[in-house]
Amino acid sequence: MTETKKTKKTTSKKQKALEIEIEKLKEETDQLHLSAKRSQADLINLKRRTLEEIQINKRKTKIGLFSKFLNTLDELNMTKDSLPKDEAFKNWLTGIEMIIKKFETTLTNEGLTKIDPQKGEDFDPSIHESITTEETKTKKLDGKISHTFKSGYTIENTIIRPAQVILLKHINN
Amino acid sequence: MPKILGIDLGTTNSCMAIVEASEGEVLENSEGGRTTPSVIAINPKNNERYAGLIAKRQAVTNPENTIFSVKRFIGKKYKDTSLKDDLIMIPYKVNESKNGDISVHMAKKDYSPQEISSMILAKLKSDAESKLGEKITQAVITVPAYFNDSQRKATKDAGTIAGLDVLRIINEPTAAALAYGLDNKKTDQTIAVYDLGGGTFDITILHLGDGVFEVKSTNGDTHLGGDDFDQRIVSWLADEFKKENGIDLMKDTMAIQRLREAAEKAKIELSTVMESEINLPFITADASGPKHLVKSITRSQLENLIMDLIEQTIEPCKMALKDSKLQNSDINEIILVGGMTRMPAIQAAVEKFFNKESNKEVNPDEVVAIGAAIQAGVLQGDVQDVLLLDVTPLTLGIETLGGVSTPLIERNTTIPTQKTETFSTAQDNQPSVEIHVLQGERSMANENKTLGKFILDGIPPAQRGVPQVEVTFDIDANGILNVSAKDKGTGKEQKITITASSGLSNDEIEQMINDAESHAEEDEKKKKLIEIKNNADSVIYQADKLVEENKDKISEEIISKINDQKSSLQSSVESDDLEKIETELNAFQTILQEVGQSMYAQEGQPGPEATETPGDNNQPEEKTKRKSAKPKNKKKDDDVVDGKTKDK
């Protein structure tokens, strides 16, 4: 009788130990499952973002390349603006204007949009960058754009560079 | 689980990162930048608030309502004497608040520095949310090592105002050390973190023991940064121009704008090249007409211009070492932080002072944010050892015709992984293929280690290139490699299991990689030779077939021309002379093209396809990957598979 009791006791002890072991393993499995799921989710997210980033990087490469060309275009515009206004230079001016137009058409065909705010337009720092101010006596022009120093450009709603503008600042007489 | 954002809240620029698959990754802001200017502004006309780049873009014309460098004021009292220099340099107004703290005046309202910082944090939070497509509620934010309790508390409050639960405030140098994984090293270490940012310089000596970072000393210059370096170049350019033309460009805002852009560009360029040209046409004009600025600047000229600024950073390094009661030789690691540390002269000066190579692999603009993200990952449980993934140390592949080792799984591929490729036979009616599994970086099979071999037989008789044998390499998480080969036609399959990368020691692996590197050129040559030989063999095979099938359509004269050129090609193949084989092969292909064209002409058909040579036609065997051709100098028991033919 005692023998049976003893055996029973040992069995139940073993059973308990096994149950604890099972519980522990279950917990471990759950954790591993969670970990694996998280890694998988990370991977899926990473893949999605990598694809997005490939697109972004392609655009960035384009932006990088165009920014360099834009400096040259600015300088062509400066050349145009610096030419003497007399008749002797008229054909030179026309020629340079033709080159600038050709350049700008190519940029437009490549998907670039020019930001070229005119005098009196509102200043919008999401597409414009103010570099200095000029005085005005007209109060309602205070804070408005005086003129564009360098045109800005966007591609697919991304700013390649903002338009650099000079703002008007009202002063009393 | 929602992500925890790691934020480097800087004086000039801020940066944010998250942990993805146990690695820190910087998130771009909505303008596409990897760093965000720490600038907040309000347009007084419409009370619109701007943050980051957009705020910076309007700073020049709205200086009194554009707040930058607010980090200098956070957690400080108005009467703090150390603020004297800072207060002179800012164009916006600061006042004393009721509790004696500083308050910043912007668009008719007073704000605490915490509120301004919270606006920067809110901008980062919102940009991160739109980038990740999920809500962010928690963050780890970094602060300079010298920040006191009240500055730390104020930074934490800024996070709270921005709607972030700030789980931890950590020191910037500690974050940088975390980004380099220095906390994983087993031994105690002393780390010097040299941080030269946009407007401040910090040097910190850290001690790392038992996974705990301790700041031994810190020093720096709160008014020294990248802008000072740019300014030196601008001044130099303006001085040189004045000497040559007598015109002071510093009086012309537009010219200064262009000089600044050019100076920054030249500074960046000179970190990688030795000389840069600054070319600014129409920079100004006088009565005589337009003036241009063209100036070359060499790296050493730049270094002369800024050497004293670099020296200014070395003095605090000396002080920090002294304060920590350590010697140069006690420093185990140097970490460079901040964009300016890309400058070779700065790297050289720091390395010379500490007499040690610096860590500069991680982008110095991002290293602190990445470290913050890693700390966030630790808190989140993303960065842990439970799922530490291993990589294959060496490339695994099989032998293909000509003894070439064709890789299937490249080295450093994270396991578990699987890769399948289809191969074919090299000879007509080849009944079996042998799969010779190889490990190593060399191009030739016999120079790599054999892991195992097996034969897949029972391939039904077919022309070479027709049977499709699918070879699959599968490595499980324990590094056990299963290689199987299946004939797609019959479905017959054979496999082999190779355990634990065959026990190569780390030294052996290193040796194999070094061997491959030193033999790369020679191996490449061998491989090319075999490839062209295989190609030649394939073209000969196709030519024979062409002649056989079209005997009646081709004249005797042409057949003999083909045979003559075939002999020349065959003898060139024997010679092992790559160039000779190439020449003969081209000549042979030209003849075959002519044959094709004349055949089409006979049939009265236009022959665009006639330009296709038999060697690159669309036969099925060419659709499958086939590094094969009839082996030259075939040995008696030459078992070639998917490459190597076994024709018994």
PDB file of C-alpha atoms in Angstrom, chain B residues 128-324:
ATOM      1  CA  ALA B 128       8.127  60.019 -38.676  1.00  0.00           C
ATOM      2  CA  GLU B 129       4.459  59.055 -38.404  1.00  0.00           C
ATOM      3  CA  SER B 130       3.742  59.844 -42.023  1.00  0.00           C
ATOM      4  CA  LYS B 131       6.879  58.037 -43.107  1.00  0.00           C
ATOM      5  CA  LEU B 132       6.121  54.902 -41.076  1.00  0.00           C
ATOM      6  CA  GLY B 133       2.359  54.998 -41.423  1.00  0.00           C
ATOM      7  CA  GLU B 134       1.900  54.430 -37.695  1.00  0.00           C
ATOM      8  CA  LYS B 135       1.509  56.519 -34.565  1.00  0.00           C
ATOM      9  CA  ILE B 136       4.610  57.329 -32.556  1.00  0.00           C
ATOM     10  CA  THR B 137       4.110  57.882 -28.853  1.00  0.00           C
ATOM     11  CA  GLN B 138       7.486  57.068 -27.336  1.00  0.00           C
ATOM     12  CA  ALA B 139      10.981  58.414 -27.794  1.00  0.00           C
ATOM     13  CA  VAL B 140      14.563  58.348 -26.607  1.00  0.00           C
ATOM     14  CA  ILE B 141      16.140  61.800 -26.801  1.00  0.00           C
ATOM     15  CA  THR B 142      19.838  62.660 -26.578  1.00  0.00           C
ATOM     16  CA  VAL B 143      21.428  65.569 -24.737  1.00  0.00           C
ATOM     17  CA  PRO B 144      25.050  66.741 -24.377  1.00  0.00           C
ATOM     18  CA  ALA B 145      27.002  64.969 -21.657  1.00  0.00           C
ATOM     19  CA  TYR B 146      27.436  68.265 -19.790  1.00  0.00           C
ATOM     20  CA  PHE B 147      23.682  68.893 -19.472  1.00  0.00           C
ATOM     21  CA  ASN B 148      22.678  69.183 -15.820  1.00  0.00           C
ATOM     22  CA  ASP B 149      19.544  67.759 -14.235  1.00  0.00           C
ATOM     23  CA  SER B 150      17.384  70.758 -14.942  1.00  0.00           C
ATOM     24  CA  GLN B 151      18.425  70.834 -18.611  1.00  0.00           C
ATOM     25  CA  ARG B 152      17.677  67.110 -18.888  1.00  0.00           C
ATOM     26  CA  LYS B 153      14.339  67.504 -17.151  1.00  0.00           C
ATOM     27  CA  ALA B 154      13.451  70.437 -19.439  1.00  0.00           C
ATOM     28  CA  THR B 155      14.316  68.347 -22.513  1.00  0.00           C
ATOM     29  CA  LYS B 156      12.106  65.563 -21.227  1.00  0.00           C
ATOM     30  CA  ASP B 157       9.303  68.079 -20.670  1.00  0.00           C
ATOM     31  CA  ALA B 158       9.696  69.280 -24.261  1.00  0.00           C
ATOM     32  CA  GLY B 159       9.068  65.689 -25.341  1.00  0.00           C
ATOM     33  CA  THR B 160       5.998  65.450 -23.146  1.00  0.00           C
ATOM     34  CA  ILE B 161       4.576  68.690 -24.583  1.00  0.00           C
ATOM     35  CA  ALA B 162       5.122  67.246 -28.078  1.00  0.00           C
ATOM     36  CA  GLY B 163       3.020  64.225 -27.108  1.00  0.00           C
ATOM     37  CA  LEU B 164       5.950  61.899 -26.629  1.00  0.00           C
ATOM     38  CA  ASP B 165       6.550  59.651 -23.685  1.00  0.00           C
ATOM     39  CA  VAL B 166      10.297  60.117 -23.249  1.00  0.00           C
ATOM     40  CA  LEU B 167      11.492  56.724 -22.093  1.00  0.00           C
ATOM     41  CA  ARG B 168      15.097  57.738 -21.662  1.00  0.00           C
ATOM     42  CA  ILE B 169      17.312  60.789 -21.964  1.00  0.00           C
ATOM     43  CA  ILE B 170      20.777  59.615 -22.972  1.00  0.00           C
ATOM     44  CA  ASN B 171      24.070  61.379 -23.497  1.00  0.00           C
ATOM     45  CA  GLU B 172      24.990  62.163 -27.100  1.00  0.00           C
ATOM     46  CA  PRO B 173      28.469  60.557 -26.842  1.00  0.00           C
ATOM     47  CA  THR B 174      26.944  57.437 -25.295  1.00  0.00           C
ATOM     48  CA  ALA B 175      24.513  57.245 -28.214  1.00  0.00           C
ATOM     49  CA  ALA B 176      27.435  57.537 -30.640  1.00  0.00           C
ATOM     50  CA  ALA B 177      29.202  54.665 -28.858  1.00  0.00           C
ATOM     51  CA  LEU B 178      26.005  52.585 -29.029  1.00  0.00           C
ATOM     52  CA  ALA B 179      25.765  53.231 -32.773  1.00  0.00           C
ATOM     53  CA  TYR B 180      29.198  51.646 -33.124  1.00  0.00           C
ATOM     54  CA  GLY B 181      28.109  48.686 -31.009  1.00  0.00           C
ATOM     55  CA  LEU B 182      30.920  49.376 -28.547  1.00  0.00           C
ATOM     56  CA  ASP B 183      28.679  48.235 -25.689  1.00  0.00           C
ATOM     57  CA  ASN B 184      28.878  44.698 -27.097  1.00  0.00           C
ATOM     58  CA  LYS B 185      32.610  44.456 -26.507  1.00  0.00           C
ATOM     59  CA  LYS B 186      33.477  42.270 -23.600  1.00  0.00           C
ATOM     60  CA  THR B 187      36.319  44.286 -22.143  1.00  0.00           C
ATOM     61  CA  ASP B 188      36.282  47.611 -20.311  1.00  0.00           C
ATOM     62  CA  GLN B 189      36.986  50.512 -22.598  1.00  0.00           C
ATOM     63  CA  THR B 190      37.724  54.194 -22.624  1.00  0.00           C
ATOM     64  CA  ILE B 191      36.170  56.072 -25.512  1.00  0.00           C
ATOM     65  CA  ALA B 192      36.792  59.622 -26.721  1.00  0.00           C
ATOM     66  CA  VAL B 193      33.868  61.155 -28.618  1.00  0.00           C
ATOM     67  CA  TYR B 194      34.839  64.203 -30.703  1.00  0.00           C
ATOM     68  CA  ASP B 195      31.711  66.043 -31.819  1.00  0.00           C
ATOM     69  CA  LEU B 196      32.079  69.060 -34.096  1.00  0.00           C
ATOM     70  CA  GLY B 197      28.626  70.134 -35.160  1.00  0.00           C
ATOM     71  CA  GLY B 198      27.125  73.111 -36.946  1.00  0.00           C
ATOM     72  CA  GLY B 199      27.606  75.524 -34.052  1.00  0.00           C
ATOM     73  CA  THR B 200      29.123  73.709 -31.062  1.00  0.00           C
ATOM     74  CA  PHE B 201      32.102  71.527 -30.274  1.00  0.00           C
ATOM     75  CA  ASP B 202      32.124  68.843 -27.558  1.00  0.00           C
ATOM     76  CA  ILE B 203      34.737  66.340 -26.491  1.00  0.00           C
ATOM     77  CA  THR B 204      33.733  63.627 -24.050  1.00  0.00           C
ATOM     78  CA  ILE B 205      35.747  60.872 -22.433  1.00  0.00           C
ATOM     79  CA  LEU B 206      33.570  57.875 -21.610  1.00  0.00           C
ATOM     80  CA  HIS B 207      34.365  54.770 -19.681  1.00  0.00           C
ATOM     81  CA  LEU B 208      32.478  51.611 -20.470  1.00  0.00           C
ATOM     82  CA  GLY B 209      32.524  48.722 -18.016  1.00  0.00           C
ATOM     83  CA  ASP B 210      29.968  45.955 -17.430  1.00  0.00           C
ATOM     84  CA  GLY B 211      27.684  47.531 -20.010  1.00  0.00           C
ATOM     85  CA  VAL B 212      27.535  50.821 -18.104  1.00  0.00           C
ATOM     86  CA  PHE B 213      28.727  54.065 -19.623  1.00  0.00           C
ATOM     87  CA  GLU B 214      30.276  56.596 -17.326  1.00  0.00           C
ATOM     88  CA  VAL B 215      31.229  60.130 -18.390  1.00  0.00           C
ATOM     89  CA  LYS B 216      34.775  60.667 -17.126  1.00  0.00           C
ATOM     90  CA  SER B 217      35.085  64.226 -18.393  1.00  0.00           C
ATOM     91  CA  THR B 218      33.697  66.592 -20.936  1.00  0.00           C
ATOM     92  CA  ASN B 219      34.883  69.832 -22.483  1.00  0.00           C
ATOM     93  CA  GLY B 220      34.263  71.907 -25.562  1.00  0.00           C
ATOM     94  CA  ASP B 221      33.510  75.224 -27.143  1.00  0.00           C
ATOM     95  CA  THR B 222      29.880  76.271 -27.320  1.00  0.00           C
ATOM     96  CA  HIS B 223      30.559  78.688 -30.169  1.00  0.00           C
ATOM     97  CA  LEU B 224      32.627  76.770 -32.652  1.00  0.00           C
ATOM     98  CA  GLY B 225      31.205  74.826 -35.563  1.00  0.00           C
ATOM     99  CA  GLY B 226      30.916  74.276 -39.296  1.00  0.00           C
ATOM    100  CA  ASP B 227      29.672  77.796 -39.988  1.00  0.00           C
ATOM    101  CA  ASP B 228      32.965  79.267 -38.725  1.00  0.00           C
ATOM    102  CA  PHE B 229      34.838  77.156 -41.243  1.00  0.00           C
ATOM    103  CA  ASP B 230      32.606  78.271 -44.133  1.00  0.00           C
ATOM    104  CA  GLN B 231      32.996  81.879 -43.058  1.00  0.00           C
ATOM    105  CA  ARG B 232      36.781  81.584 -43.356  1.00  0.00           C
ATOM    106  CA  ILE B 233      36.482  80.547 -46.997  1.00  0.00           C
ATOM    107  CA  VAL B 234      33.959  83.313 -47.732  1.00  0.00           C
ATOM    108  CA  SER B 235      36.252  85.942 -46.195  1.00  0.00           C
ATOM    109  CA  TRP B 236      39.266  84.609 -48.081  1.00  0.00           C
ATOM    110  CA  LEU B 237      37.393  84.715 -51.399  1.00  0.00           C
ATOM    111  CA  ALA B 238      36.149  88.245 -50.718  1.00  0.00           C
ATOM    112  CA  ASP B 239      39.660  89.404 -49.728  1.00  0.00           C
ATOM    113  CA  GLU B 240      41.261  87.910 -52.822  1.00  0.00           C
ATOM    114  CA  PHE B 241      38.594  89.473 -55.011  1.00  0.00           C
ATOM    115  CA  LYS B 242      39.113  92.843 -53.385  1.00  0.00           C
ATOM    116  CA  LYS B 243      42.863  92.620 -53.941  1.00  0.00           C
ATOM    117  CA  GLU B 244      42.371  91.901 -57.622  1.00  0.00           C
ATOM    118  CA  ASN B 245      39.408  94.134 -58.411  1.00  0.00           C
ATOM    119  CA  GLY B 246      39.168  96.641 -55.614  1.00  0.00           C
ATOM    120  CA  ILE B 247      35.518  95.742 -54.996  1.00  0.00           C
ATOM    121  CA  ASP B 248      34.265  94.618 -51.577  1.00  0.00           C
ATOM    122  CA  LEU B 249      31.848  91.754 -52.116  1.00  0.00           C
ATOM    123  CA  MET B 250      30.974  91.668 -48.415  1.00  0.00           C
ATOM    124  CA  LYS B 251      28.831  94.740 -48.966  1.00  0.00           C
ATOM    125  CA  ASP B 252      26.661  92.968 -51.518  1.00  0.00           C
ATOM    126  CA  THR B 253      24.049  90.615 -49.985  1.00  0.00           C
ATOM    127  CA  MET B 254      23.497  88.728 -53.245  1.00  0.00           C
ATOM    128  CA  ALA B 255      27.219  88.220 -53.740  1.00  0.00           C
ATOM    129  CA  ILE B 256      27.604  86.980 -50.142  1.00  0.00           C
ATOM    130  CA  GLN B 257      24.779  84.512 -50.755  1.00  0.00           C
ATOM    131  CA  ARG B 258      26.602  83.106 -53.778  1.00  0.00           C
ATOM    132  CA  LEU B 259      29.959  83.111 -51.986  1.00  0.00           C
ATOM    133  CA  ARG B 260      28.477  81.141 -49.080  1.00  0.00           C
ATOM    134  CA  GLU B 261      27.013  78.478 -51.355  1.00  0.00           C
ATOM    135  CA  ALA B 262      30.292  78.200 -53.276  1.00  0.00           C
ATOM    136  CA  ALA B 263      32.362  78.072 -50.073  1.00  0.00           C
ATOM    137  CA  GLU B 264      30.321  75.231 -48.615  1.00  0.00           C
ATOM    138  CA  LYS B 265      30.516  73.320 -51.891  1.00  0.00           C
ATOM    139  CA  ALA B 266      34.298  73.766 -52.067  1.00  0.00           C
ATOM    140  CA  LYS B 267      34.712  72.725 -48.430  1.00  0.00           C
ATOM    141  CA  ILE B 268      32.755  69.512 -49.054  1.00  0.00           C
ATOM    142  CA  GLU B 269      34.606  68.787 -52.297  1.00  0.00           C
ATOM    143  CA  LEU B 270      37.985  69.235 -50.659  1.00  0.00           C
ATOM    144  CA  SER B 271      37.246  66.373 -48.281  1.00  0.00           C
ATOM    145  CA  THR B 272      37.539  64.028 -51.249  1.00  0.00           C
ATOM    146  CA  VAL B 273      39.634  65.867 -53.880  1.00  0.00           C
ATOM    147  CA  MET B 274      42.844  67.850 -53.544  1.00  0.00           C
ATOM    148  CA  GLU B 275      41.767  70.917 -55.472  1.00  0.00           C
ATOM    149  CA  SER B 276      38.477  72.654 -56.134  1.00  0.00           C
ATOM    150  CA  GLU B 277      37.632  75.517 -58.459  1.00  0.00           C
ATOM    151  CA  ILE B 278      35.274  78.247 -57.343  1.00  0.00           C
ATOM    152  CA  ASN B 279      33.761  79.753 -60.419  1.00  0.00           C
ATOM    153  CA  LEU B 280      31.210  82.547 -60.007  1.00  0.00           C
ATOM    154  CA  PRO B 281      30.609  84.473 -63.229  1.00  0.00           C
ATOM    155  CA  PHE B 282      28.971  87.906 -63.007  1.00  0.00           C
ATOM    156  CA  ILE B 283      29.583  88.099 -59.265  1.00  0.00           C
ATOM    157  CA  THR B 284      29.429  91.894 -59.520  1.00  0.00           C
ATOM    158  CA  ALA B 285      29.968  94.750 -61.948  1.00  0.00           C
ATOM    159  CA  ASP B 286      31.547  98.171 -62.087  1.00  0.00           C
ATOM    160  CA  ALA B 287      31.771 100.902 -64.682  1.00  0.00           C
ATOM    161  CA  SER B 288      34.080  98.772 -66.795  1.00  0.00           C
ATOM    162  CA  GLY B 289      31.548  95.941 -67.012  1.00  0.00           C
ATOM    163  CA  PRO B 290      30.786  92.627 -65.320  1.00  0.00           C
ATOM    164  CA  LYS B 291      33.301  90.962 -62.999  1.00  0.00           C
ATOM    165  CA  HIS B 292      33.804  87.245 -62.554  1.00  0.00           C
ATOM    166  CA  LEU B 293      35.290  85.345 -59.655  1.00  0.00           C
ATOM    167  CA  VAL B 294      37.467  82.367 -60.578  1.00  0.00           C
ATOM    168  CA  LYS B 295      39.619  80.962 -57.850  1.00  0.00           C
ATOM    169  CA  SER B 296      41.223  77.605 -57.275  1.00  0.00           C
ATOM    170  CA  ILE B 297      41.645  76.423 -53.745  1.00  0.00           C
ATOM    171  CA  THR B 298      43.728  73.419 -52.767  1.00  0.00           C
ATOM    172  CA  ARG B 299      43.157  71.251 -49.747  1.00  0.00           C
ATOM    173  CA  SER B 300      46.312  72.575 -48.114  1.00  0.00           C
ATOM    174  CA  GLN B 301      45.223  76.181 -48.711  1.00  0.00           C
ATOM    175  CA  LEU B 302      41.922  75.404 -47.025  1.00  0.00           C
ATOM    176  CA  GLU B 303      43.751  73.738 -44.170  1.00  0.00           C
ATOM    177  CA  ASN B 304      45.900  76.849 -43.711  1.00  0.00           C
ATOM    178  CA  LEU B 305      42.774  78.973 -43.564  1.00  0.00           C
ATOM    179  CA  ILE B 306      41.163  76.895 -40.839  1.00  0.00           C
ATOM    180  CA  MET B 307      44.098  75.388 -38.979  1.00  0.00           C
ATOM    181  CA  ASP B 308      43.648  77.671 -35.965  1.00  0.00           C
ATOM    182  CA  LEU B 309      39.998  76.576 -35.697  1.00  0.00           C
ATOM    183  CA  ILE B 310      41.124  72.956 -35.611  1.00  0.00           C
ATOM    184  CA  GLU B 311      43.719  73.885 -32.981  1.00  0.00           C
ATOM    185  CA  GLN B 312      40.908  75.416 -30.946  1.00  0.00           C
ATOM    186  CA  THR B 313      39.311  71.965 -30.702  1.00  0.00           C
ATOM    187  CA  ILE B 314      42.508  70.272 -29.563  1.00  0.00           C
ATOM    188  CA  GLU B 315      42.859  72.437 -26.469  1.00  0.00           C
ATOM    189  CA  PRO B 316      39.545  71.163 -24.991  1.00  0.00           C
ATOM    190  CA  CYS B 317      40.682  67.606 -25.835  1.00  0.00           C
ATOM    191  CA  LYS B 318      43.777  68.177 -23.687  1.00  0.00           C
ATOM    192  CA  MET B 319      41.635  69.556 -20.890  1.00  0.00           C
ATOM    193  CA  ALA B 320      39.217  66.642 -21.052  1.00  0.00           C
ATOM    194  CA  LEU B 321      42.056  64.123 -20.894  1.00  0.00           C
ATOM    195  CA  LYS B 322      43.565  65.975 -17.957  1.00  0.00           C
ATOM    196  CA  ASP B 323      40.228  66.095 -16.129  1.00  0.00           C
ATOM    197  CA  SER B 324      39.704  62.388 -16.659  1.00  0.00           C
TER     198      SER B 324
END
